[in-house]
Coordinates of C-alpha atoms and ligand atoms in Angstrom, one line a residue:
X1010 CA 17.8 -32.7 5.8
X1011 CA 18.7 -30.7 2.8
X1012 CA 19.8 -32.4 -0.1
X1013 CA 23.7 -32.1 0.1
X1014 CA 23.6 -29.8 -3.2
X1015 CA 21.0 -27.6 -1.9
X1016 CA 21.8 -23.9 -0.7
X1017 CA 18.5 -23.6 1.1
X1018 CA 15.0 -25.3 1.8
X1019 CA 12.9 -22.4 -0.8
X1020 CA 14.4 -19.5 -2.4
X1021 CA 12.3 -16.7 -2.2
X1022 CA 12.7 -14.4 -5.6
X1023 CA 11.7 -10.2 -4.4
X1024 CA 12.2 -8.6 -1.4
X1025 CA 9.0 -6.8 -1.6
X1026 CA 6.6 -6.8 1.3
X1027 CA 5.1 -10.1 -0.1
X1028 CA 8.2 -11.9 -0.5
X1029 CA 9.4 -10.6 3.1
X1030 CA 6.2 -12.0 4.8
X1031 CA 6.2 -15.5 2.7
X1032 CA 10.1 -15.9 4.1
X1033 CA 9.1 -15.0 7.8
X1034 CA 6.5 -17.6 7.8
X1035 CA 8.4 -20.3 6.2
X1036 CA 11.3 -19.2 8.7
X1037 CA 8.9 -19.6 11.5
X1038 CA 7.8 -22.9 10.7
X1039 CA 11.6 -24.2 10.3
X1040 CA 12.5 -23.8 6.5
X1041 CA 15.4 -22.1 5.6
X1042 CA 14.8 -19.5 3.4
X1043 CA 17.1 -17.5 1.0
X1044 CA 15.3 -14.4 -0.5
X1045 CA 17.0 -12.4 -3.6
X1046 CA 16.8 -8.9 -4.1
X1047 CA 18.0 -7.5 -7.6
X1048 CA 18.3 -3.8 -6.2
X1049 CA 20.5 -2.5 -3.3
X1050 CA 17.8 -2.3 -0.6
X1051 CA 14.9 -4.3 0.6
X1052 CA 11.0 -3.0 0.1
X1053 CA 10.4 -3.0 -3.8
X1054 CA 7.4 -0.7 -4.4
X1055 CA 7.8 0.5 -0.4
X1056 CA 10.9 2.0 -0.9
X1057 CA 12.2 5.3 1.0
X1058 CA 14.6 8.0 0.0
X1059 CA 16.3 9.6 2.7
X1060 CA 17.2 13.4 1.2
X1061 CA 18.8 16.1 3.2
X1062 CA 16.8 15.3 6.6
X1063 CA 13.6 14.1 4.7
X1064 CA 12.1 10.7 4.5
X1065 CA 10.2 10.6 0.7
X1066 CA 7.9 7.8 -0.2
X1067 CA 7.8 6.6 -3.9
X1068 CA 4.7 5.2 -3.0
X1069 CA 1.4 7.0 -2.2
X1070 CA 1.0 6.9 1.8
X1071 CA -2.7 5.1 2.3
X1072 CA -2.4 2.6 4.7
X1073 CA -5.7 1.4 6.7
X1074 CA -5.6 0.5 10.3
X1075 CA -7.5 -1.5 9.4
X1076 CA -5.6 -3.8 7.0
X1077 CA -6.1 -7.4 8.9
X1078 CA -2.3 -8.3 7.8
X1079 CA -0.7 -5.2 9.5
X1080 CA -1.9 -7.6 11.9
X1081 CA -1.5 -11.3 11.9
X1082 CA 2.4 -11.0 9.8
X1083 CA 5.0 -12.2 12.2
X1084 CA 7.8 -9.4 12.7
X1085 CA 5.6 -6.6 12.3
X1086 CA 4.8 -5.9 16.3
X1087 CA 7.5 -3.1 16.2
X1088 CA 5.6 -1.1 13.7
X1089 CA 4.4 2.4 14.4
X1090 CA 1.6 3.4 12.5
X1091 CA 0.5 7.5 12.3
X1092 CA -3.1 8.1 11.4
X1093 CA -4.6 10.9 9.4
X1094 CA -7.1 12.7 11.2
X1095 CA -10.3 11.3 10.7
X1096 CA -12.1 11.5 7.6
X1097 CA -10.9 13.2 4.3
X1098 CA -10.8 16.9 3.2
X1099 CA -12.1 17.6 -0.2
X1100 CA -11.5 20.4 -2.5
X1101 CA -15.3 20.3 -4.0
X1102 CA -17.2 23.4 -5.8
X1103 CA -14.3 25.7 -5.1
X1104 CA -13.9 25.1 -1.5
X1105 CA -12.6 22.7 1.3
X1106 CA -15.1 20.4 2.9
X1107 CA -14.9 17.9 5.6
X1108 CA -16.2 14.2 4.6
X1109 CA -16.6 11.4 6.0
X1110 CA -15.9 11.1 9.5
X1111 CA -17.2 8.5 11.5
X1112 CA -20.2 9.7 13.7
X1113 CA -18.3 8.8 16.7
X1114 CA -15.1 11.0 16.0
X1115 CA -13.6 12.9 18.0
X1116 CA -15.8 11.9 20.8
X1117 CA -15.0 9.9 24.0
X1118 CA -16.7 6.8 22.4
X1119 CA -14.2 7.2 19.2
X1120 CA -11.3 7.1 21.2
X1121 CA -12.8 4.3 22.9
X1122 CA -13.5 2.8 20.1
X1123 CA -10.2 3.1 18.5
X1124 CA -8.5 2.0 21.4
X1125 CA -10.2 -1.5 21.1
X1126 CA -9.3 -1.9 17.4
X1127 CA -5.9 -1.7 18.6
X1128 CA -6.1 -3.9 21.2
X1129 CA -7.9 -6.7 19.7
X1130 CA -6.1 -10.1 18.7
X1131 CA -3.9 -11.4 18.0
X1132 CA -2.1 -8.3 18.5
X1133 CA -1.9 -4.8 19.2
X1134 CA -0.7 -2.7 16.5
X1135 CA 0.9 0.7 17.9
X1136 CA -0.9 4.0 17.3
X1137 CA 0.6 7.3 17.8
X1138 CA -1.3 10.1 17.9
X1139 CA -1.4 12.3 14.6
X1140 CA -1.2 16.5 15.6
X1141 CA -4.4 17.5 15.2
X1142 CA -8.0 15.5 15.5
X1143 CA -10.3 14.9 14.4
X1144 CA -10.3 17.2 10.8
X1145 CA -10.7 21.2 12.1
X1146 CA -14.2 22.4 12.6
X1147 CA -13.2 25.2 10.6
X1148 CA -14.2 23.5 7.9
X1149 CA -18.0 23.3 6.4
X1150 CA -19.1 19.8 6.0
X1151 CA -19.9 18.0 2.4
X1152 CA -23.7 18.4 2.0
X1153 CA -26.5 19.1 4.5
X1154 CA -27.2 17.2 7.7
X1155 CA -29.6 14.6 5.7
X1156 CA -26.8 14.0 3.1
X1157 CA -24.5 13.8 6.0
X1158 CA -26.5 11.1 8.2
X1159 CA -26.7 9.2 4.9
X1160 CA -23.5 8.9 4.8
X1161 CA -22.5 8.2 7.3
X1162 CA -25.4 5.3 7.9
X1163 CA -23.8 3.8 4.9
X1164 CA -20.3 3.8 5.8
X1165 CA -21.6 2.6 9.4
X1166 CA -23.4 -0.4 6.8
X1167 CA -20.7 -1.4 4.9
X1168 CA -18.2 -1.4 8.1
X1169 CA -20.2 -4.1 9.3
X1170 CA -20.9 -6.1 6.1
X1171 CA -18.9 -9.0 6.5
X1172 CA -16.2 -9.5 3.4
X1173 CA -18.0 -12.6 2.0
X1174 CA -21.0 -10.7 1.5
X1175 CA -19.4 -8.1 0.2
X1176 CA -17.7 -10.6 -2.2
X1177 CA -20.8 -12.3 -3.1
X1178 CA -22.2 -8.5 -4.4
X1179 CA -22.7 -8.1 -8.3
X1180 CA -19.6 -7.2 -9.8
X1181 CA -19.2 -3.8 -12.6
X1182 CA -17.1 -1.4 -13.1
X1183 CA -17.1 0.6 -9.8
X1184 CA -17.7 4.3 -11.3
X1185 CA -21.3 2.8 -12.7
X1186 CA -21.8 0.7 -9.3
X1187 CA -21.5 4.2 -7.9
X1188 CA -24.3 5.7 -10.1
X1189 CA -26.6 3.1 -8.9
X1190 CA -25.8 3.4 -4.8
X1191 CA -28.9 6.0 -4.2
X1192 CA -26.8 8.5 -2.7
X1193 CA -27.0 12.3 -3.9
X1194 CA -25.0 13.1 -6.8
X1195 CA -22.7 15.4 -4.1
X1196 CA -21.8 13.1 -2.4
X1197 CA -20.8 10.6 -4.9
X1198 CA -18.7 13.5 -7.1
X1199 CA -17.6 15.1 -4.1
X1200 CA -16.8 12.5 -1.9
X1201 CA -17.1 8.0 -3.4
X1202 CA -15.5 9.1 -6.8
X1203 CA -12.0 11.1 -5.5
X1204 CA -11.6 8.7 -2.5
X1205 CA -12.0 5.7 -4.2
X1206 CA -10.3 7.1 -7.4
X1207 CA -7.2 7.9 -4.6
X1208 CA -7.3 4.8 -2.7
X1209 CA -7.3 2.8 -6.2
X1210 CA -4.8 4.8 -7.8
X1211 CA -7.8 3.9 -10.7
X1212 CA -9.0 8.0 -11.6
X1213 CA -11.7 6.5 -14.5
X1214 CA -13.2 3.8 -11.3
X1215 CA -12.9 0.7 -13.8
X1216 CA -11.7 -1.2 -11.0
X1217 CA -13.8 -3.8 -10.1
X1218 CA -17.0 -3.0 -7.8
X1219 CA -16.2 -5.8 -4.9
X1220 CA -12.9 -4.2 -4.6
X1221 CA -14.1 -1.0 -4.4
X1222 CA -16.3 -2.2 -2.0
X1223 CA -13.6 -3.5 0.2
X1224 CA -11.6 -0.1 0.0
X1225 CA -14.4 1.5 1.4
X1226 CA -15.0 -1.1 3.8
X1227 CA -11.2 -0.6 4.7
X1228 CA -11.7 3.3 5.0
X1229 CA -15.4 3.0 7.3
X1230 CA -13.9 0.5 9.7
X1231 CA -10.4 2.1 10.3
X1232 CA -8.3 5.1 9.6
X1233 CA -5.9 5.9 7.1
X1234 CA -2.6 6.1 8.1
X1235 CA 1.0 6.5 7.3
X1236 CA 4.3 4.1 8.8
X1237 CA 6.4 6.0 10.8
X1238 CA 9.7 7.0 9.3
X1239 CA 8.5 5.8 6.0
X1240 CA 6.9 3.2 3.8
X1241 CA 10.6 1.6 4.1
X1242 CA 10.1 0.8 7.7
X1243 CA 7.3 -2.2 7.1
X1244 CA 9.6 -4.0 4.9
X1245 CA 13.0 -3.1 7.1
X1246 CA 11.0 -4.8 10.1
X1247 CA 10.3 -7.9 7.9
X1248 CA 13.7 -7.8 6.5
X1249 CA 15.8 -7.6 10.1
X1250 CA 13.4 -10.0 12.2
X1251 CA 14.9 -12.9 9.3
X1252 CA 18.0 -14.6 10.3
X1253 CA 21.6 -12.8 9.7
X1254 CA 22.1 -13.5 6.1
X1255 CA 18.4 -14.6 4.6
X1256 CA 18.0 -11.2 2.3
X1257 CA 20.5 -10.4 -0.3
X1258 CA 20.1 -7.9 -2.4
X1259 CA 21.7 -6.9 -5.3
X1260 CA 21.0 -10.4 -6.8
X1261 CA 19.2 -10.5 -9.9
X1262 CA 17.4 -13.7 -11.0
X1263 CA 17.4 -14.2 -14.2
X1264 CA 15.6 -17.7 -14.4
X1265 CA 13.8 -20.2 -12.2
X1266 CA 12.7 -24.0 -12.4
X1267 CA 11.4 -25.8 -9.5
X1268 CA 14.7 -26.5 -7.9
X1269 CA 17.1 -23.6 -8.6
X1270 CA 17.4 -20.1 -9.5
X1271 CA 20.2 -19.0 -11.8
X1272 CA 21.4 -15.4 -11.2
X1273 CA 23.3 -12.8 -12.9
X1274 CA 25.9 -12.4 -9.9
X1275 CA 26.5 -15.3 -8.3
X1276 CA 25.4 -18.4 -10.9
X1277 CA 23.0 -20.9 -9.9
X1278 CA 21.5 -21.8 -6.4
X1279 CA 19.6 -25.1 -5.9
X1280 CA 16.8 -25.5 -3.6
X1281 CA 13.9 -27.8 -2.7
X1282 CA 11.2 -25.0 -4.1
X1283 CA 10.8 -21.3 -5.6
X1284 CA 8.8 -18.7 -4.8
X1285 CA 8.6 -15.8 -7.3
X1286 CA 7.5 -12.5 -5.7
X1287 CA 8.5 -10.3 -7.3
X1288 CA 6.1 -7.6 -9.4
X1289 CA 3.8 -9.1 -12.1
X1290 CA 5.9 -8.0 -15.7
X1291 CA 9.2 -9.3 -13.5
X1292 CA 6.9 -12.6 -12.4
X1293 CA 5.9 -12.8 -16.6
X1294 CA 9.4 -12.8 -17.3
X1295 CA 10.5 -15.7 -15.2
X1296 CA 7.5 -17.3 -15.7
X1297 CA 6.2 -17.5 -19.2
X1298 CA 2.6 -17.3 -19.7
X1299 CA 1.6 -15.4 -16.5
X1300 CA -0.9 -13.0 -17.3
X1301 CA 0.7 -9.8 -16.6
X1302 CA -2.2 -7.0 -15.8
X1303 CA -2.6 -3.8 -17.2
X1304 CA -1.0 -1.3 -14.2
X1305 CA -2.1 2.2 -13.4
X1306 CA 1.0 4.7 -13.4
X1307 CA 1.5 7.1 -10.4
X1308 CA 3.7 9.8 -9.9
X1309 CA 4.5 11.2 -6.2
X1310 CA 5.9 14.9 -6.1
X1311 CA 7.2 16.2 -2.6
X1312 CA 7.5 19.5 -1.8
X1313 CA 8.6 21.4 1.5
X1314 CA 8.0 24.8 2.5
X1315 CA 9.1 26.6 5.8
X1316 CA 5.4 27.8 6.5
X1317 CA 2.7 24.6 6.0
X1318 CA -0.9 25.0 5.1
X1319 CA -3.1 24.2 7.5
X1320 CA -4.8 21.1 6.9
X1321 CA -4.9 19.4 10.7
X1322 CA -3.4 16.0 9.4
X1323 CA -5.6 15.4 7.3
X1324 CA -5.8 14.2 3.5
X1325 CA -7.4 16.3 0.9
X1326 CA -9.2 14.9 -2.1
X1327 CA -10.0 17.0 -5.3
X1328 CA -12.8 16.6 -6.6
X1329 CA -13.2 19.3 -8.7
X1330 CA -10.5 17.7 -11.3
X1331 CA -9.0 20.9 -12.4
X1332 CA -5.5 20.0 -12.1
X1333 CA -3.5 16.5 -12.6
X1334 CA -3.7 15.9 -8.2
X1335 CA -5.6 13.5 -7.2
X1336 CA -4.3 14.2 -3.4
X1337 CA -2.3 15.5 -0.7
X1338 CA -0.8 15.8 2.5
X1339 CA 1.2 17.5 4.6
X1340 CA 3.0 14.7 5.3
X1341 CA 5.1 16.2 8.0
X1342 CA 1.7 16.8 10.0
X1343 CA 0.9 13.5 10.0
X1344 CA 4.7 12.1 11.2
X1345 CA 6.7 14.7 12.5
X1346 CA 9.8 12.3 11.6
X1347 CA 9.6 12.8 7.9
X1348 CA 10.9 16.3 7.9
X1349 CA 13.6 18.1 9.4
X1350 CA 13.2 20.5 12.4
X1351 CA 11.3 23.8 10.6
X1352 CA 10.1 22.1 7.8
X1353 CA 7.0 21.2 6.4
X1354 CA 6.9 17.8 3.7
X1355 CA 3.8 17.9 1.4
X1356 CA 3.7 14.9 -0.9
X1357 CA 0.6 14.9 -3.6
X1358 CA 0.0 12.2 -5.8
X1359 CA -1.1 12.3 -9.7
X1360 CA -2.9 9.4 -10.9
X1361 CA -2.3 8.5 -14.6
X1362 CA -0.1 10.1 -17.4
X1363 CA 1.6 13.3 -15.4
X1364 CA 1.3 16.9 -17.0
X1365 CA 4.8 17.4 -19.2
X1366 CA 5.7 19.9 -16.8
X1367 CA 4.9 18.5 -14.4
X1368 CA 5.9 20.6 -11.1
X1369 CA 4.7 23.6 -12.0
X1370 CA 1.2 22.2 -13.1
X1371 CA 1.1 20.4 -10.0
X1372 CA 2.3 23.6 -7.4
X1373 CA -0.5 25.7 -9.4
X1374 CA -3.0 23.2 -8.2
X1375 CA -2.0 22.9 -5.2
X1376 CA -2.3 26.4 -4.7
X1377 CA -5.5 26.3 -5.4
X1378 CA -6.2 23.3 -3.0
X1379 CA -4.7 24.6 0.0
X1380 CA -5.6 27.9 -0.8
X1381 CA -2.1 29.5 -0.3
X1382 CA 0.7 30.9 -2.5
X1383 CA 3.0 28.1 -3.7
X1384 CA 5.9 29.5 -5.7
X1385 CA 8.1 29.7 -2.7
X1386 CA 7.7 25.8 -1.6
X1387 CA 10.9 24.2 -3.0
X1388 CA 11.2 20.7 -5.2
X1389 CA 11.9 17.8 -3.5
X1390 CA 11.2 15.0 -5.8
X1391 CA 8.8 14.0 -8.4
X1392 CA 8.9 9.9 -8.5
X1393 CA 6.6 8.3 -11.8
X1394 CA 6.1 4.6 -11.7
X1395 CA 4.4 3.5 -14.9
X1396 CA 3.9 -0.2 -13.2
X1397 CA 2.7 1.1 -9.5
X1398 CA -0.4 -0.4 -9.4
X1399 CA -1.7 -3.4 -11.1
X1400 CA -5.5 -3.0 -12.4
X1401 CA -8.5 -4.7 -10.2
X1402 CA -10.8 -4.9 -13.3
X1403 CA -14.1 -6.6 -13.4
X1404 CA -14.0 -10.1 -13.3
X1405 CA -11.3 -9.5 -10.5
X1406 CA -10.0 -13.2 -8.6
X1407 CA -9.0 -11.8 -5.4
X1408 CA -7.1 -15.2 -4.5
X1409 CA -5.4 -16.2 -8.0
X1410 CA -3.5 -19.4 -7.5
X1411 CA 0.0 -18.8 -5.8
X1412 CA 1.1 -22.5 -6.5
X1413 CA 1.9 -23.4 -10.2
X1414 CA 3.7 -26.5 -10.3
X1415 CA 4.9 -28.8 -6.9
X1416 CA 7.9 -26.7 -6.1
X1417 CA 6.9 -23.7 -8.3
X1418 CA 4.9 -20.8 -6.3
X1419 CA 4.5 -17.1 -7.0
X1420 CA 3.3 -14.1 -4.8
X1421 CA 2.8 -10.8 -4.9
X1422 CA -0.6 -8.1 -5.4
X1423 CA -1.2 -9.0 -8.6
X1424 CA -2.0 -12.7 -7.0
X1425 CA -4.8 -10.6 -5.0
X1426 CA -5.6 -7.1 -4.1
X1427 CA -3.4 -4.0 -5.4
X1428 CA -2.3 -3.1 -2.1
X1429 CA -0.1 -3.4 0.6
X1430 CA -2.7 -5.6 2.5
X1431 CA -3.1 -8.1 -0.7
X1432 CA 0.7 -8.5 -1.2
X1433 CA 1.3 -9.7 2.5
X1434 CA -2.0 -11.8 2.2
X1435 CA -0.6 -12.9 -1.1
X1436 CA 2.8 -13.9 0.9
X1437 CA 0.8 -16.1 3.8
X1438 CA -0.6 -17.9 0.8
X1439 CA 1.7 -18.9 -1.0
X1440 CA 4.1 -20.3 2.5
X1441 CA 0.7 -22.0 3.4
X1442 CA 1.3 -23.7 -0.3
X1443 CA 4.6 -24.2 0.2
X1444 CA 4.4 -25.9 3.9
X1445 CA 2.1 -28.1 3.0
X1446 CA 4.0 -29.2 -0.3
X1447 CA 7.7 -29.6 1.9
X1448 CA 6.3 -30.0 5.7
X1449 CA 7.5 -28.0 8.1
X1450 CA 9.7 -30.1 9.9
X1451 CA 12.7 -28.4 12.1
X1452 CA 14.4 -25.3 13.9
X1453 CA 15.3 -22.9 10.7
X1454 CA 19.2 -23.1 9.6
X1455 CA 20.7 -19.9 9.4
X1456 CA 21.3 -18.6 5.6
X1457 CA 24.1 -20.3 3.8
X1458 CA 26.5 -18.2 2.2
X1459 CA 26.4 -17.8 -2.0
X1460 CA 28.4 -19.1 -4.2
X1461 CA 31.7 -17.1 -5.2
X1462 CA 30.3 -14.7 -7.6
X1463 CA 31.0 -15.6 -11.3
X1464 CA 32.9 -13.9 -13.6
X1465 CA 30.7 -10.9 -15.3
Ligands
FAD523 C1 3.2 5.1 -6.5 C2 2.6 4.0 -5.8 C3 1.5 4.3 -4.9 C4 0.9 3.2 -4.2 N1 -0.1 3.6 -3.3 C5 -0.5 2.6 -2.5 C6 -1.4 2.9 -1.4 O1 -1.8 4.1 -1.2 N2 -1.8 1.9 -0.6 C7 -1.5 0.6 -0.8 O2 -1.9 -0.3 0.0 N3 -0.7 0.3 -1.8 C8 -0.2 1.2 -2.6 N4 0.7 0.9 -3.6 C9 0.9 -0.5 -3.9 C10 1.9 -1.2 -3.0 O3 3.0 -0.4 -2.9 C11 2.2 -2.6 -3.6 O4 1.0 -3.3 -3.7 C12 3.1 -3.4 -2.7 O5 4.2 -2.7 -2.3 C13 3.6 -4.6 -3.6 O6 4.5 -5.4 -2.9 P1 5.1 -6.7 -3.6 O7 5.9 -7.3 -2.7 O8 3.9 -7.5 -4.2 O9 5.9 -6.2 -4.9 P2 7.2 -5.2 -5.0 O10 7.1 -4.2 -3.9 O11 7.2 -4.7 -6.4 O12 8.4 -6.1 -4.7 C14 9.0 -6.9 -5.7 C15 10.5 -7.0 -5.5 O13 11.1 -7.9 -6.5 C16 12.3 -7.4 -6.9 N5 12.6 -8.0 -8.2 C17 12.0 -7.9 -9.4 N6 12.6 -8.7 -10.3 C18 13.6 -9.3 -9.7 C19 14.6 -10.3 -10.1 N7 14.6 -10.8 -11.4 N8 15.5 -10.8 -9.2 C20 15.4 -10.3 -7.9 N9 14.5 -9.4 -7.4 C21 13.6 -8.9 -8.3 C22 12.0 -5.9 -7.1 O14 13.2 -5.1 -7.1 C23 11.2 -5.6 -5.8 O15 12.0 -5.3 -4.7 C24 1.3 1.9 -4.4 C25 2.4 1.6 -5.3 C26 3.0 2.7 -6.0 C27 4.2 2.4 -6.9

């Protein structure tokens, strides 16, 4: 039973996607759970605008079919995932370029193939079709046919390396592991440097090798892909599968101890344990002497136009570097639902300190990239997070202790990988921690109310 001055078995500090998937599993297992939100919406670094008929990520949009978690995390079996066509587009030497594609796609044994990915346990993740696949013939491939076969034998390799190995690899700065892979220089600078330096959010590749390594197993053994209706919708489904009550947001913490959090709005609430999740300056905050990590900045700009470029669905890369985007989309392309009726969304992402003016910079480059006039496209957005993505540098610990004292855990990516996929991992861990520290003993309560807000 719950001690008669306790509000709730653990309070759960960030409704982020980590703290979300650490409060279904304690829920599951029969702890109640209270989970704090400081802003007025669930999804932290997932978040969604909904502007005049569009759906606008702050976040970058590459998600992998393959992430295991999108998987196993109770609550997510409504989730509609949209792929990318297959493989990347990349603005190399001037001109667009198709890159790697598994050697199966397209075929009948790629849509058999990816069939059984999604139908493998413990359960099936929903696919919808993207509207065009795999990337349009119309463009040349990256390199000639040996370059290409070596490619795509190594991407074919690493797919089936299994992680441990991986993890077991020497570990460097992943721009010099890349000079030492023995592949031609084209296909590292046209191809390994802007995918990784886009699926990193990491332009210089200090990131750590191993991780790297797992990106790219990520990207070779599944497809990039976006949530349906927005990055908001993973979250949402985490957030409305907890009991009536669990999540409230607009409640700030402002400090924690093993068995209550004190908060700005609505004084303290006592518990039998804490989880912080929130990011990992917040996490320092509450919790002096965390190490917080460096962080890469991002900025996402959104544009729409009433006549897309033609890009099949797919994502382009740059790799020529000659303006601040690192990659785009037409978003729209990809999930119809993004945009209104007529309308094309294109989001693009810059990696690192944006250009001062930063739209026009960024529609001259893209002019270039999609090879079509851009002064017309109208301003949606432009969306800079100097914290979006903490660094993976070499010596990385993918699995950095979640539990700090009995009763004391944290969560988040900066506990594990930089991604979507290591904050929900980082969220099993930490309610594995926590379950075995309290037992999981009966049916979850529903959510008590707070206490009457205090004065202000
Ligand atoms: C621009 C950008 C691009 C990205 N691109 C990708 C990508 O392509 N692929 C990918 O996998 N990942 C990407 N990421 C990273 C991914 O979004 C994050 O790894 C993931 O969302 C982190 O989730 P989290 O739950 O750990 O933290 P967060 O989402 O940061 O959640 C923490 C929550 O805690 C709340 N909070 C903070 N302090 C308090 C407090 N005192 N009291 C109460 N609540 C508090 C915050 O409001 C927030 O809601 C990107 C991130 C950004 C910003």
């Amino acid at each position: 039973m719950l001690e008669p001055a306790c509000q709730a078995d653990v309070v759960i500090v960030g409704a982020g996607v980590a703290g979300l998937s650490a409060a279904q599993r304690l829920n599951s297992a029969g702890l109640s759970t209270v989970v704090l939100e400081a802003a007025p919406h669930v999804g932290g670094r997932m978040a969604t605008e909904k502007i005049d008929g569009f759906r606008l990520d702050r976040v970058g949009r590459l998600l992998f079919t393959s992430y295991p978690e999108l998987r196993l995390t109770p609550g997510l079996d409504a989730l509609v995932l949209r792929p990318f066509a297959a493989g990347v587009l990349v603005h190399a030497e001037g001109r667009v370029h198709r890159a790697g594609e598994p050697a199966s796609a397209g075929g009948a044994r790629g849509a058999l193939d990816a069939a059984r990915a999604f139908v493998s346990p413990p359960r099936r993740l929903r696919q919808l079709p993207s509207a065009a696949e795999p990337v349009s013939r119309a463009y040349p491939p990256l390199g000639g046919a040996l370059d290409q076969a070596r490619l795509s034998a190594a991407l074919g390799g690493i797919a089936a390396v299994p992680v441990e190995r991986l993890l077991a690899r020497p570990e460097r700065p992943a721009g010099r592991a890349l000079a030492a892979r023995g592949m031609p220089a084209r296909t590292v600078e046209g191809f390994l440097r802007p995918l990784l330096a886009a699926l990193l959010c990491d332009p210089d590749l200090a990131t750590s090798s191993r991780c790297a390594d797992l990106t790219l197993r990520a990207f070779a053994s599944g497809r990039l892909c976006l949530p349906e209706g927005g990055a908001d919708a993973l979250p949402e489904l985490l957030a409305g599968a907890l009991p009536p009550g669990t999540v409230r947001t607009g409640v700030r913490a402002t400090a924690v101890s093993t068995t209550s959090v004190t908060t700005a709005e609505h004084g303290e609430l006592r518990c039998r344990a804490v989880l912080v999740a929130t990011g990992a300056r917040a996490a320092a905050e509450l919790l002096p002497g965390l190490r917080v990590p460096p962080c890469h900045p991002v900025t996402v700009v959104h544009h729409t136009s009433d006549e897309p470029p033609t890009t099949d669905a797919a994502l382009l890369l740059d790799a020529d570097r000659r303006g601040p985007v690192a990659h785009t989309a037409v978003v729209s392309q990809v999930d119809p639902s993004r945009a209104p009726a007529g309308r094309a969304l294109i989001s693009s992402t810059v990696l690192g300190v944006p250009p001062a003016d930063t739209d026009r910079a960024v529609r001259a480059h893209l002019a270039a990239l999609y090879g079509t006039a851009t002064d017309r496209w109208e301003l949606l957005a432009v969306r800079h997070t100097s914290d979006a993505v903490p660094a993976m540098l070499p010596p990385h610990d993918l699995r950095r202790p979640v539990r700090l004292l009995d009763g004391l855990y944290v969560c988040g990516d900066h506990r594990d990988t930089s991604t979507v996929q290591g904050a929900l991992h980082s969220g099993r861990r930490a309610a594995r921690a926590l379950l075995k520290d309290l037992g999981a003993a009966r049916p979850a309560l529903p959510a008590p109310p707070l206490p009457t807000p205090t004065a202000a």
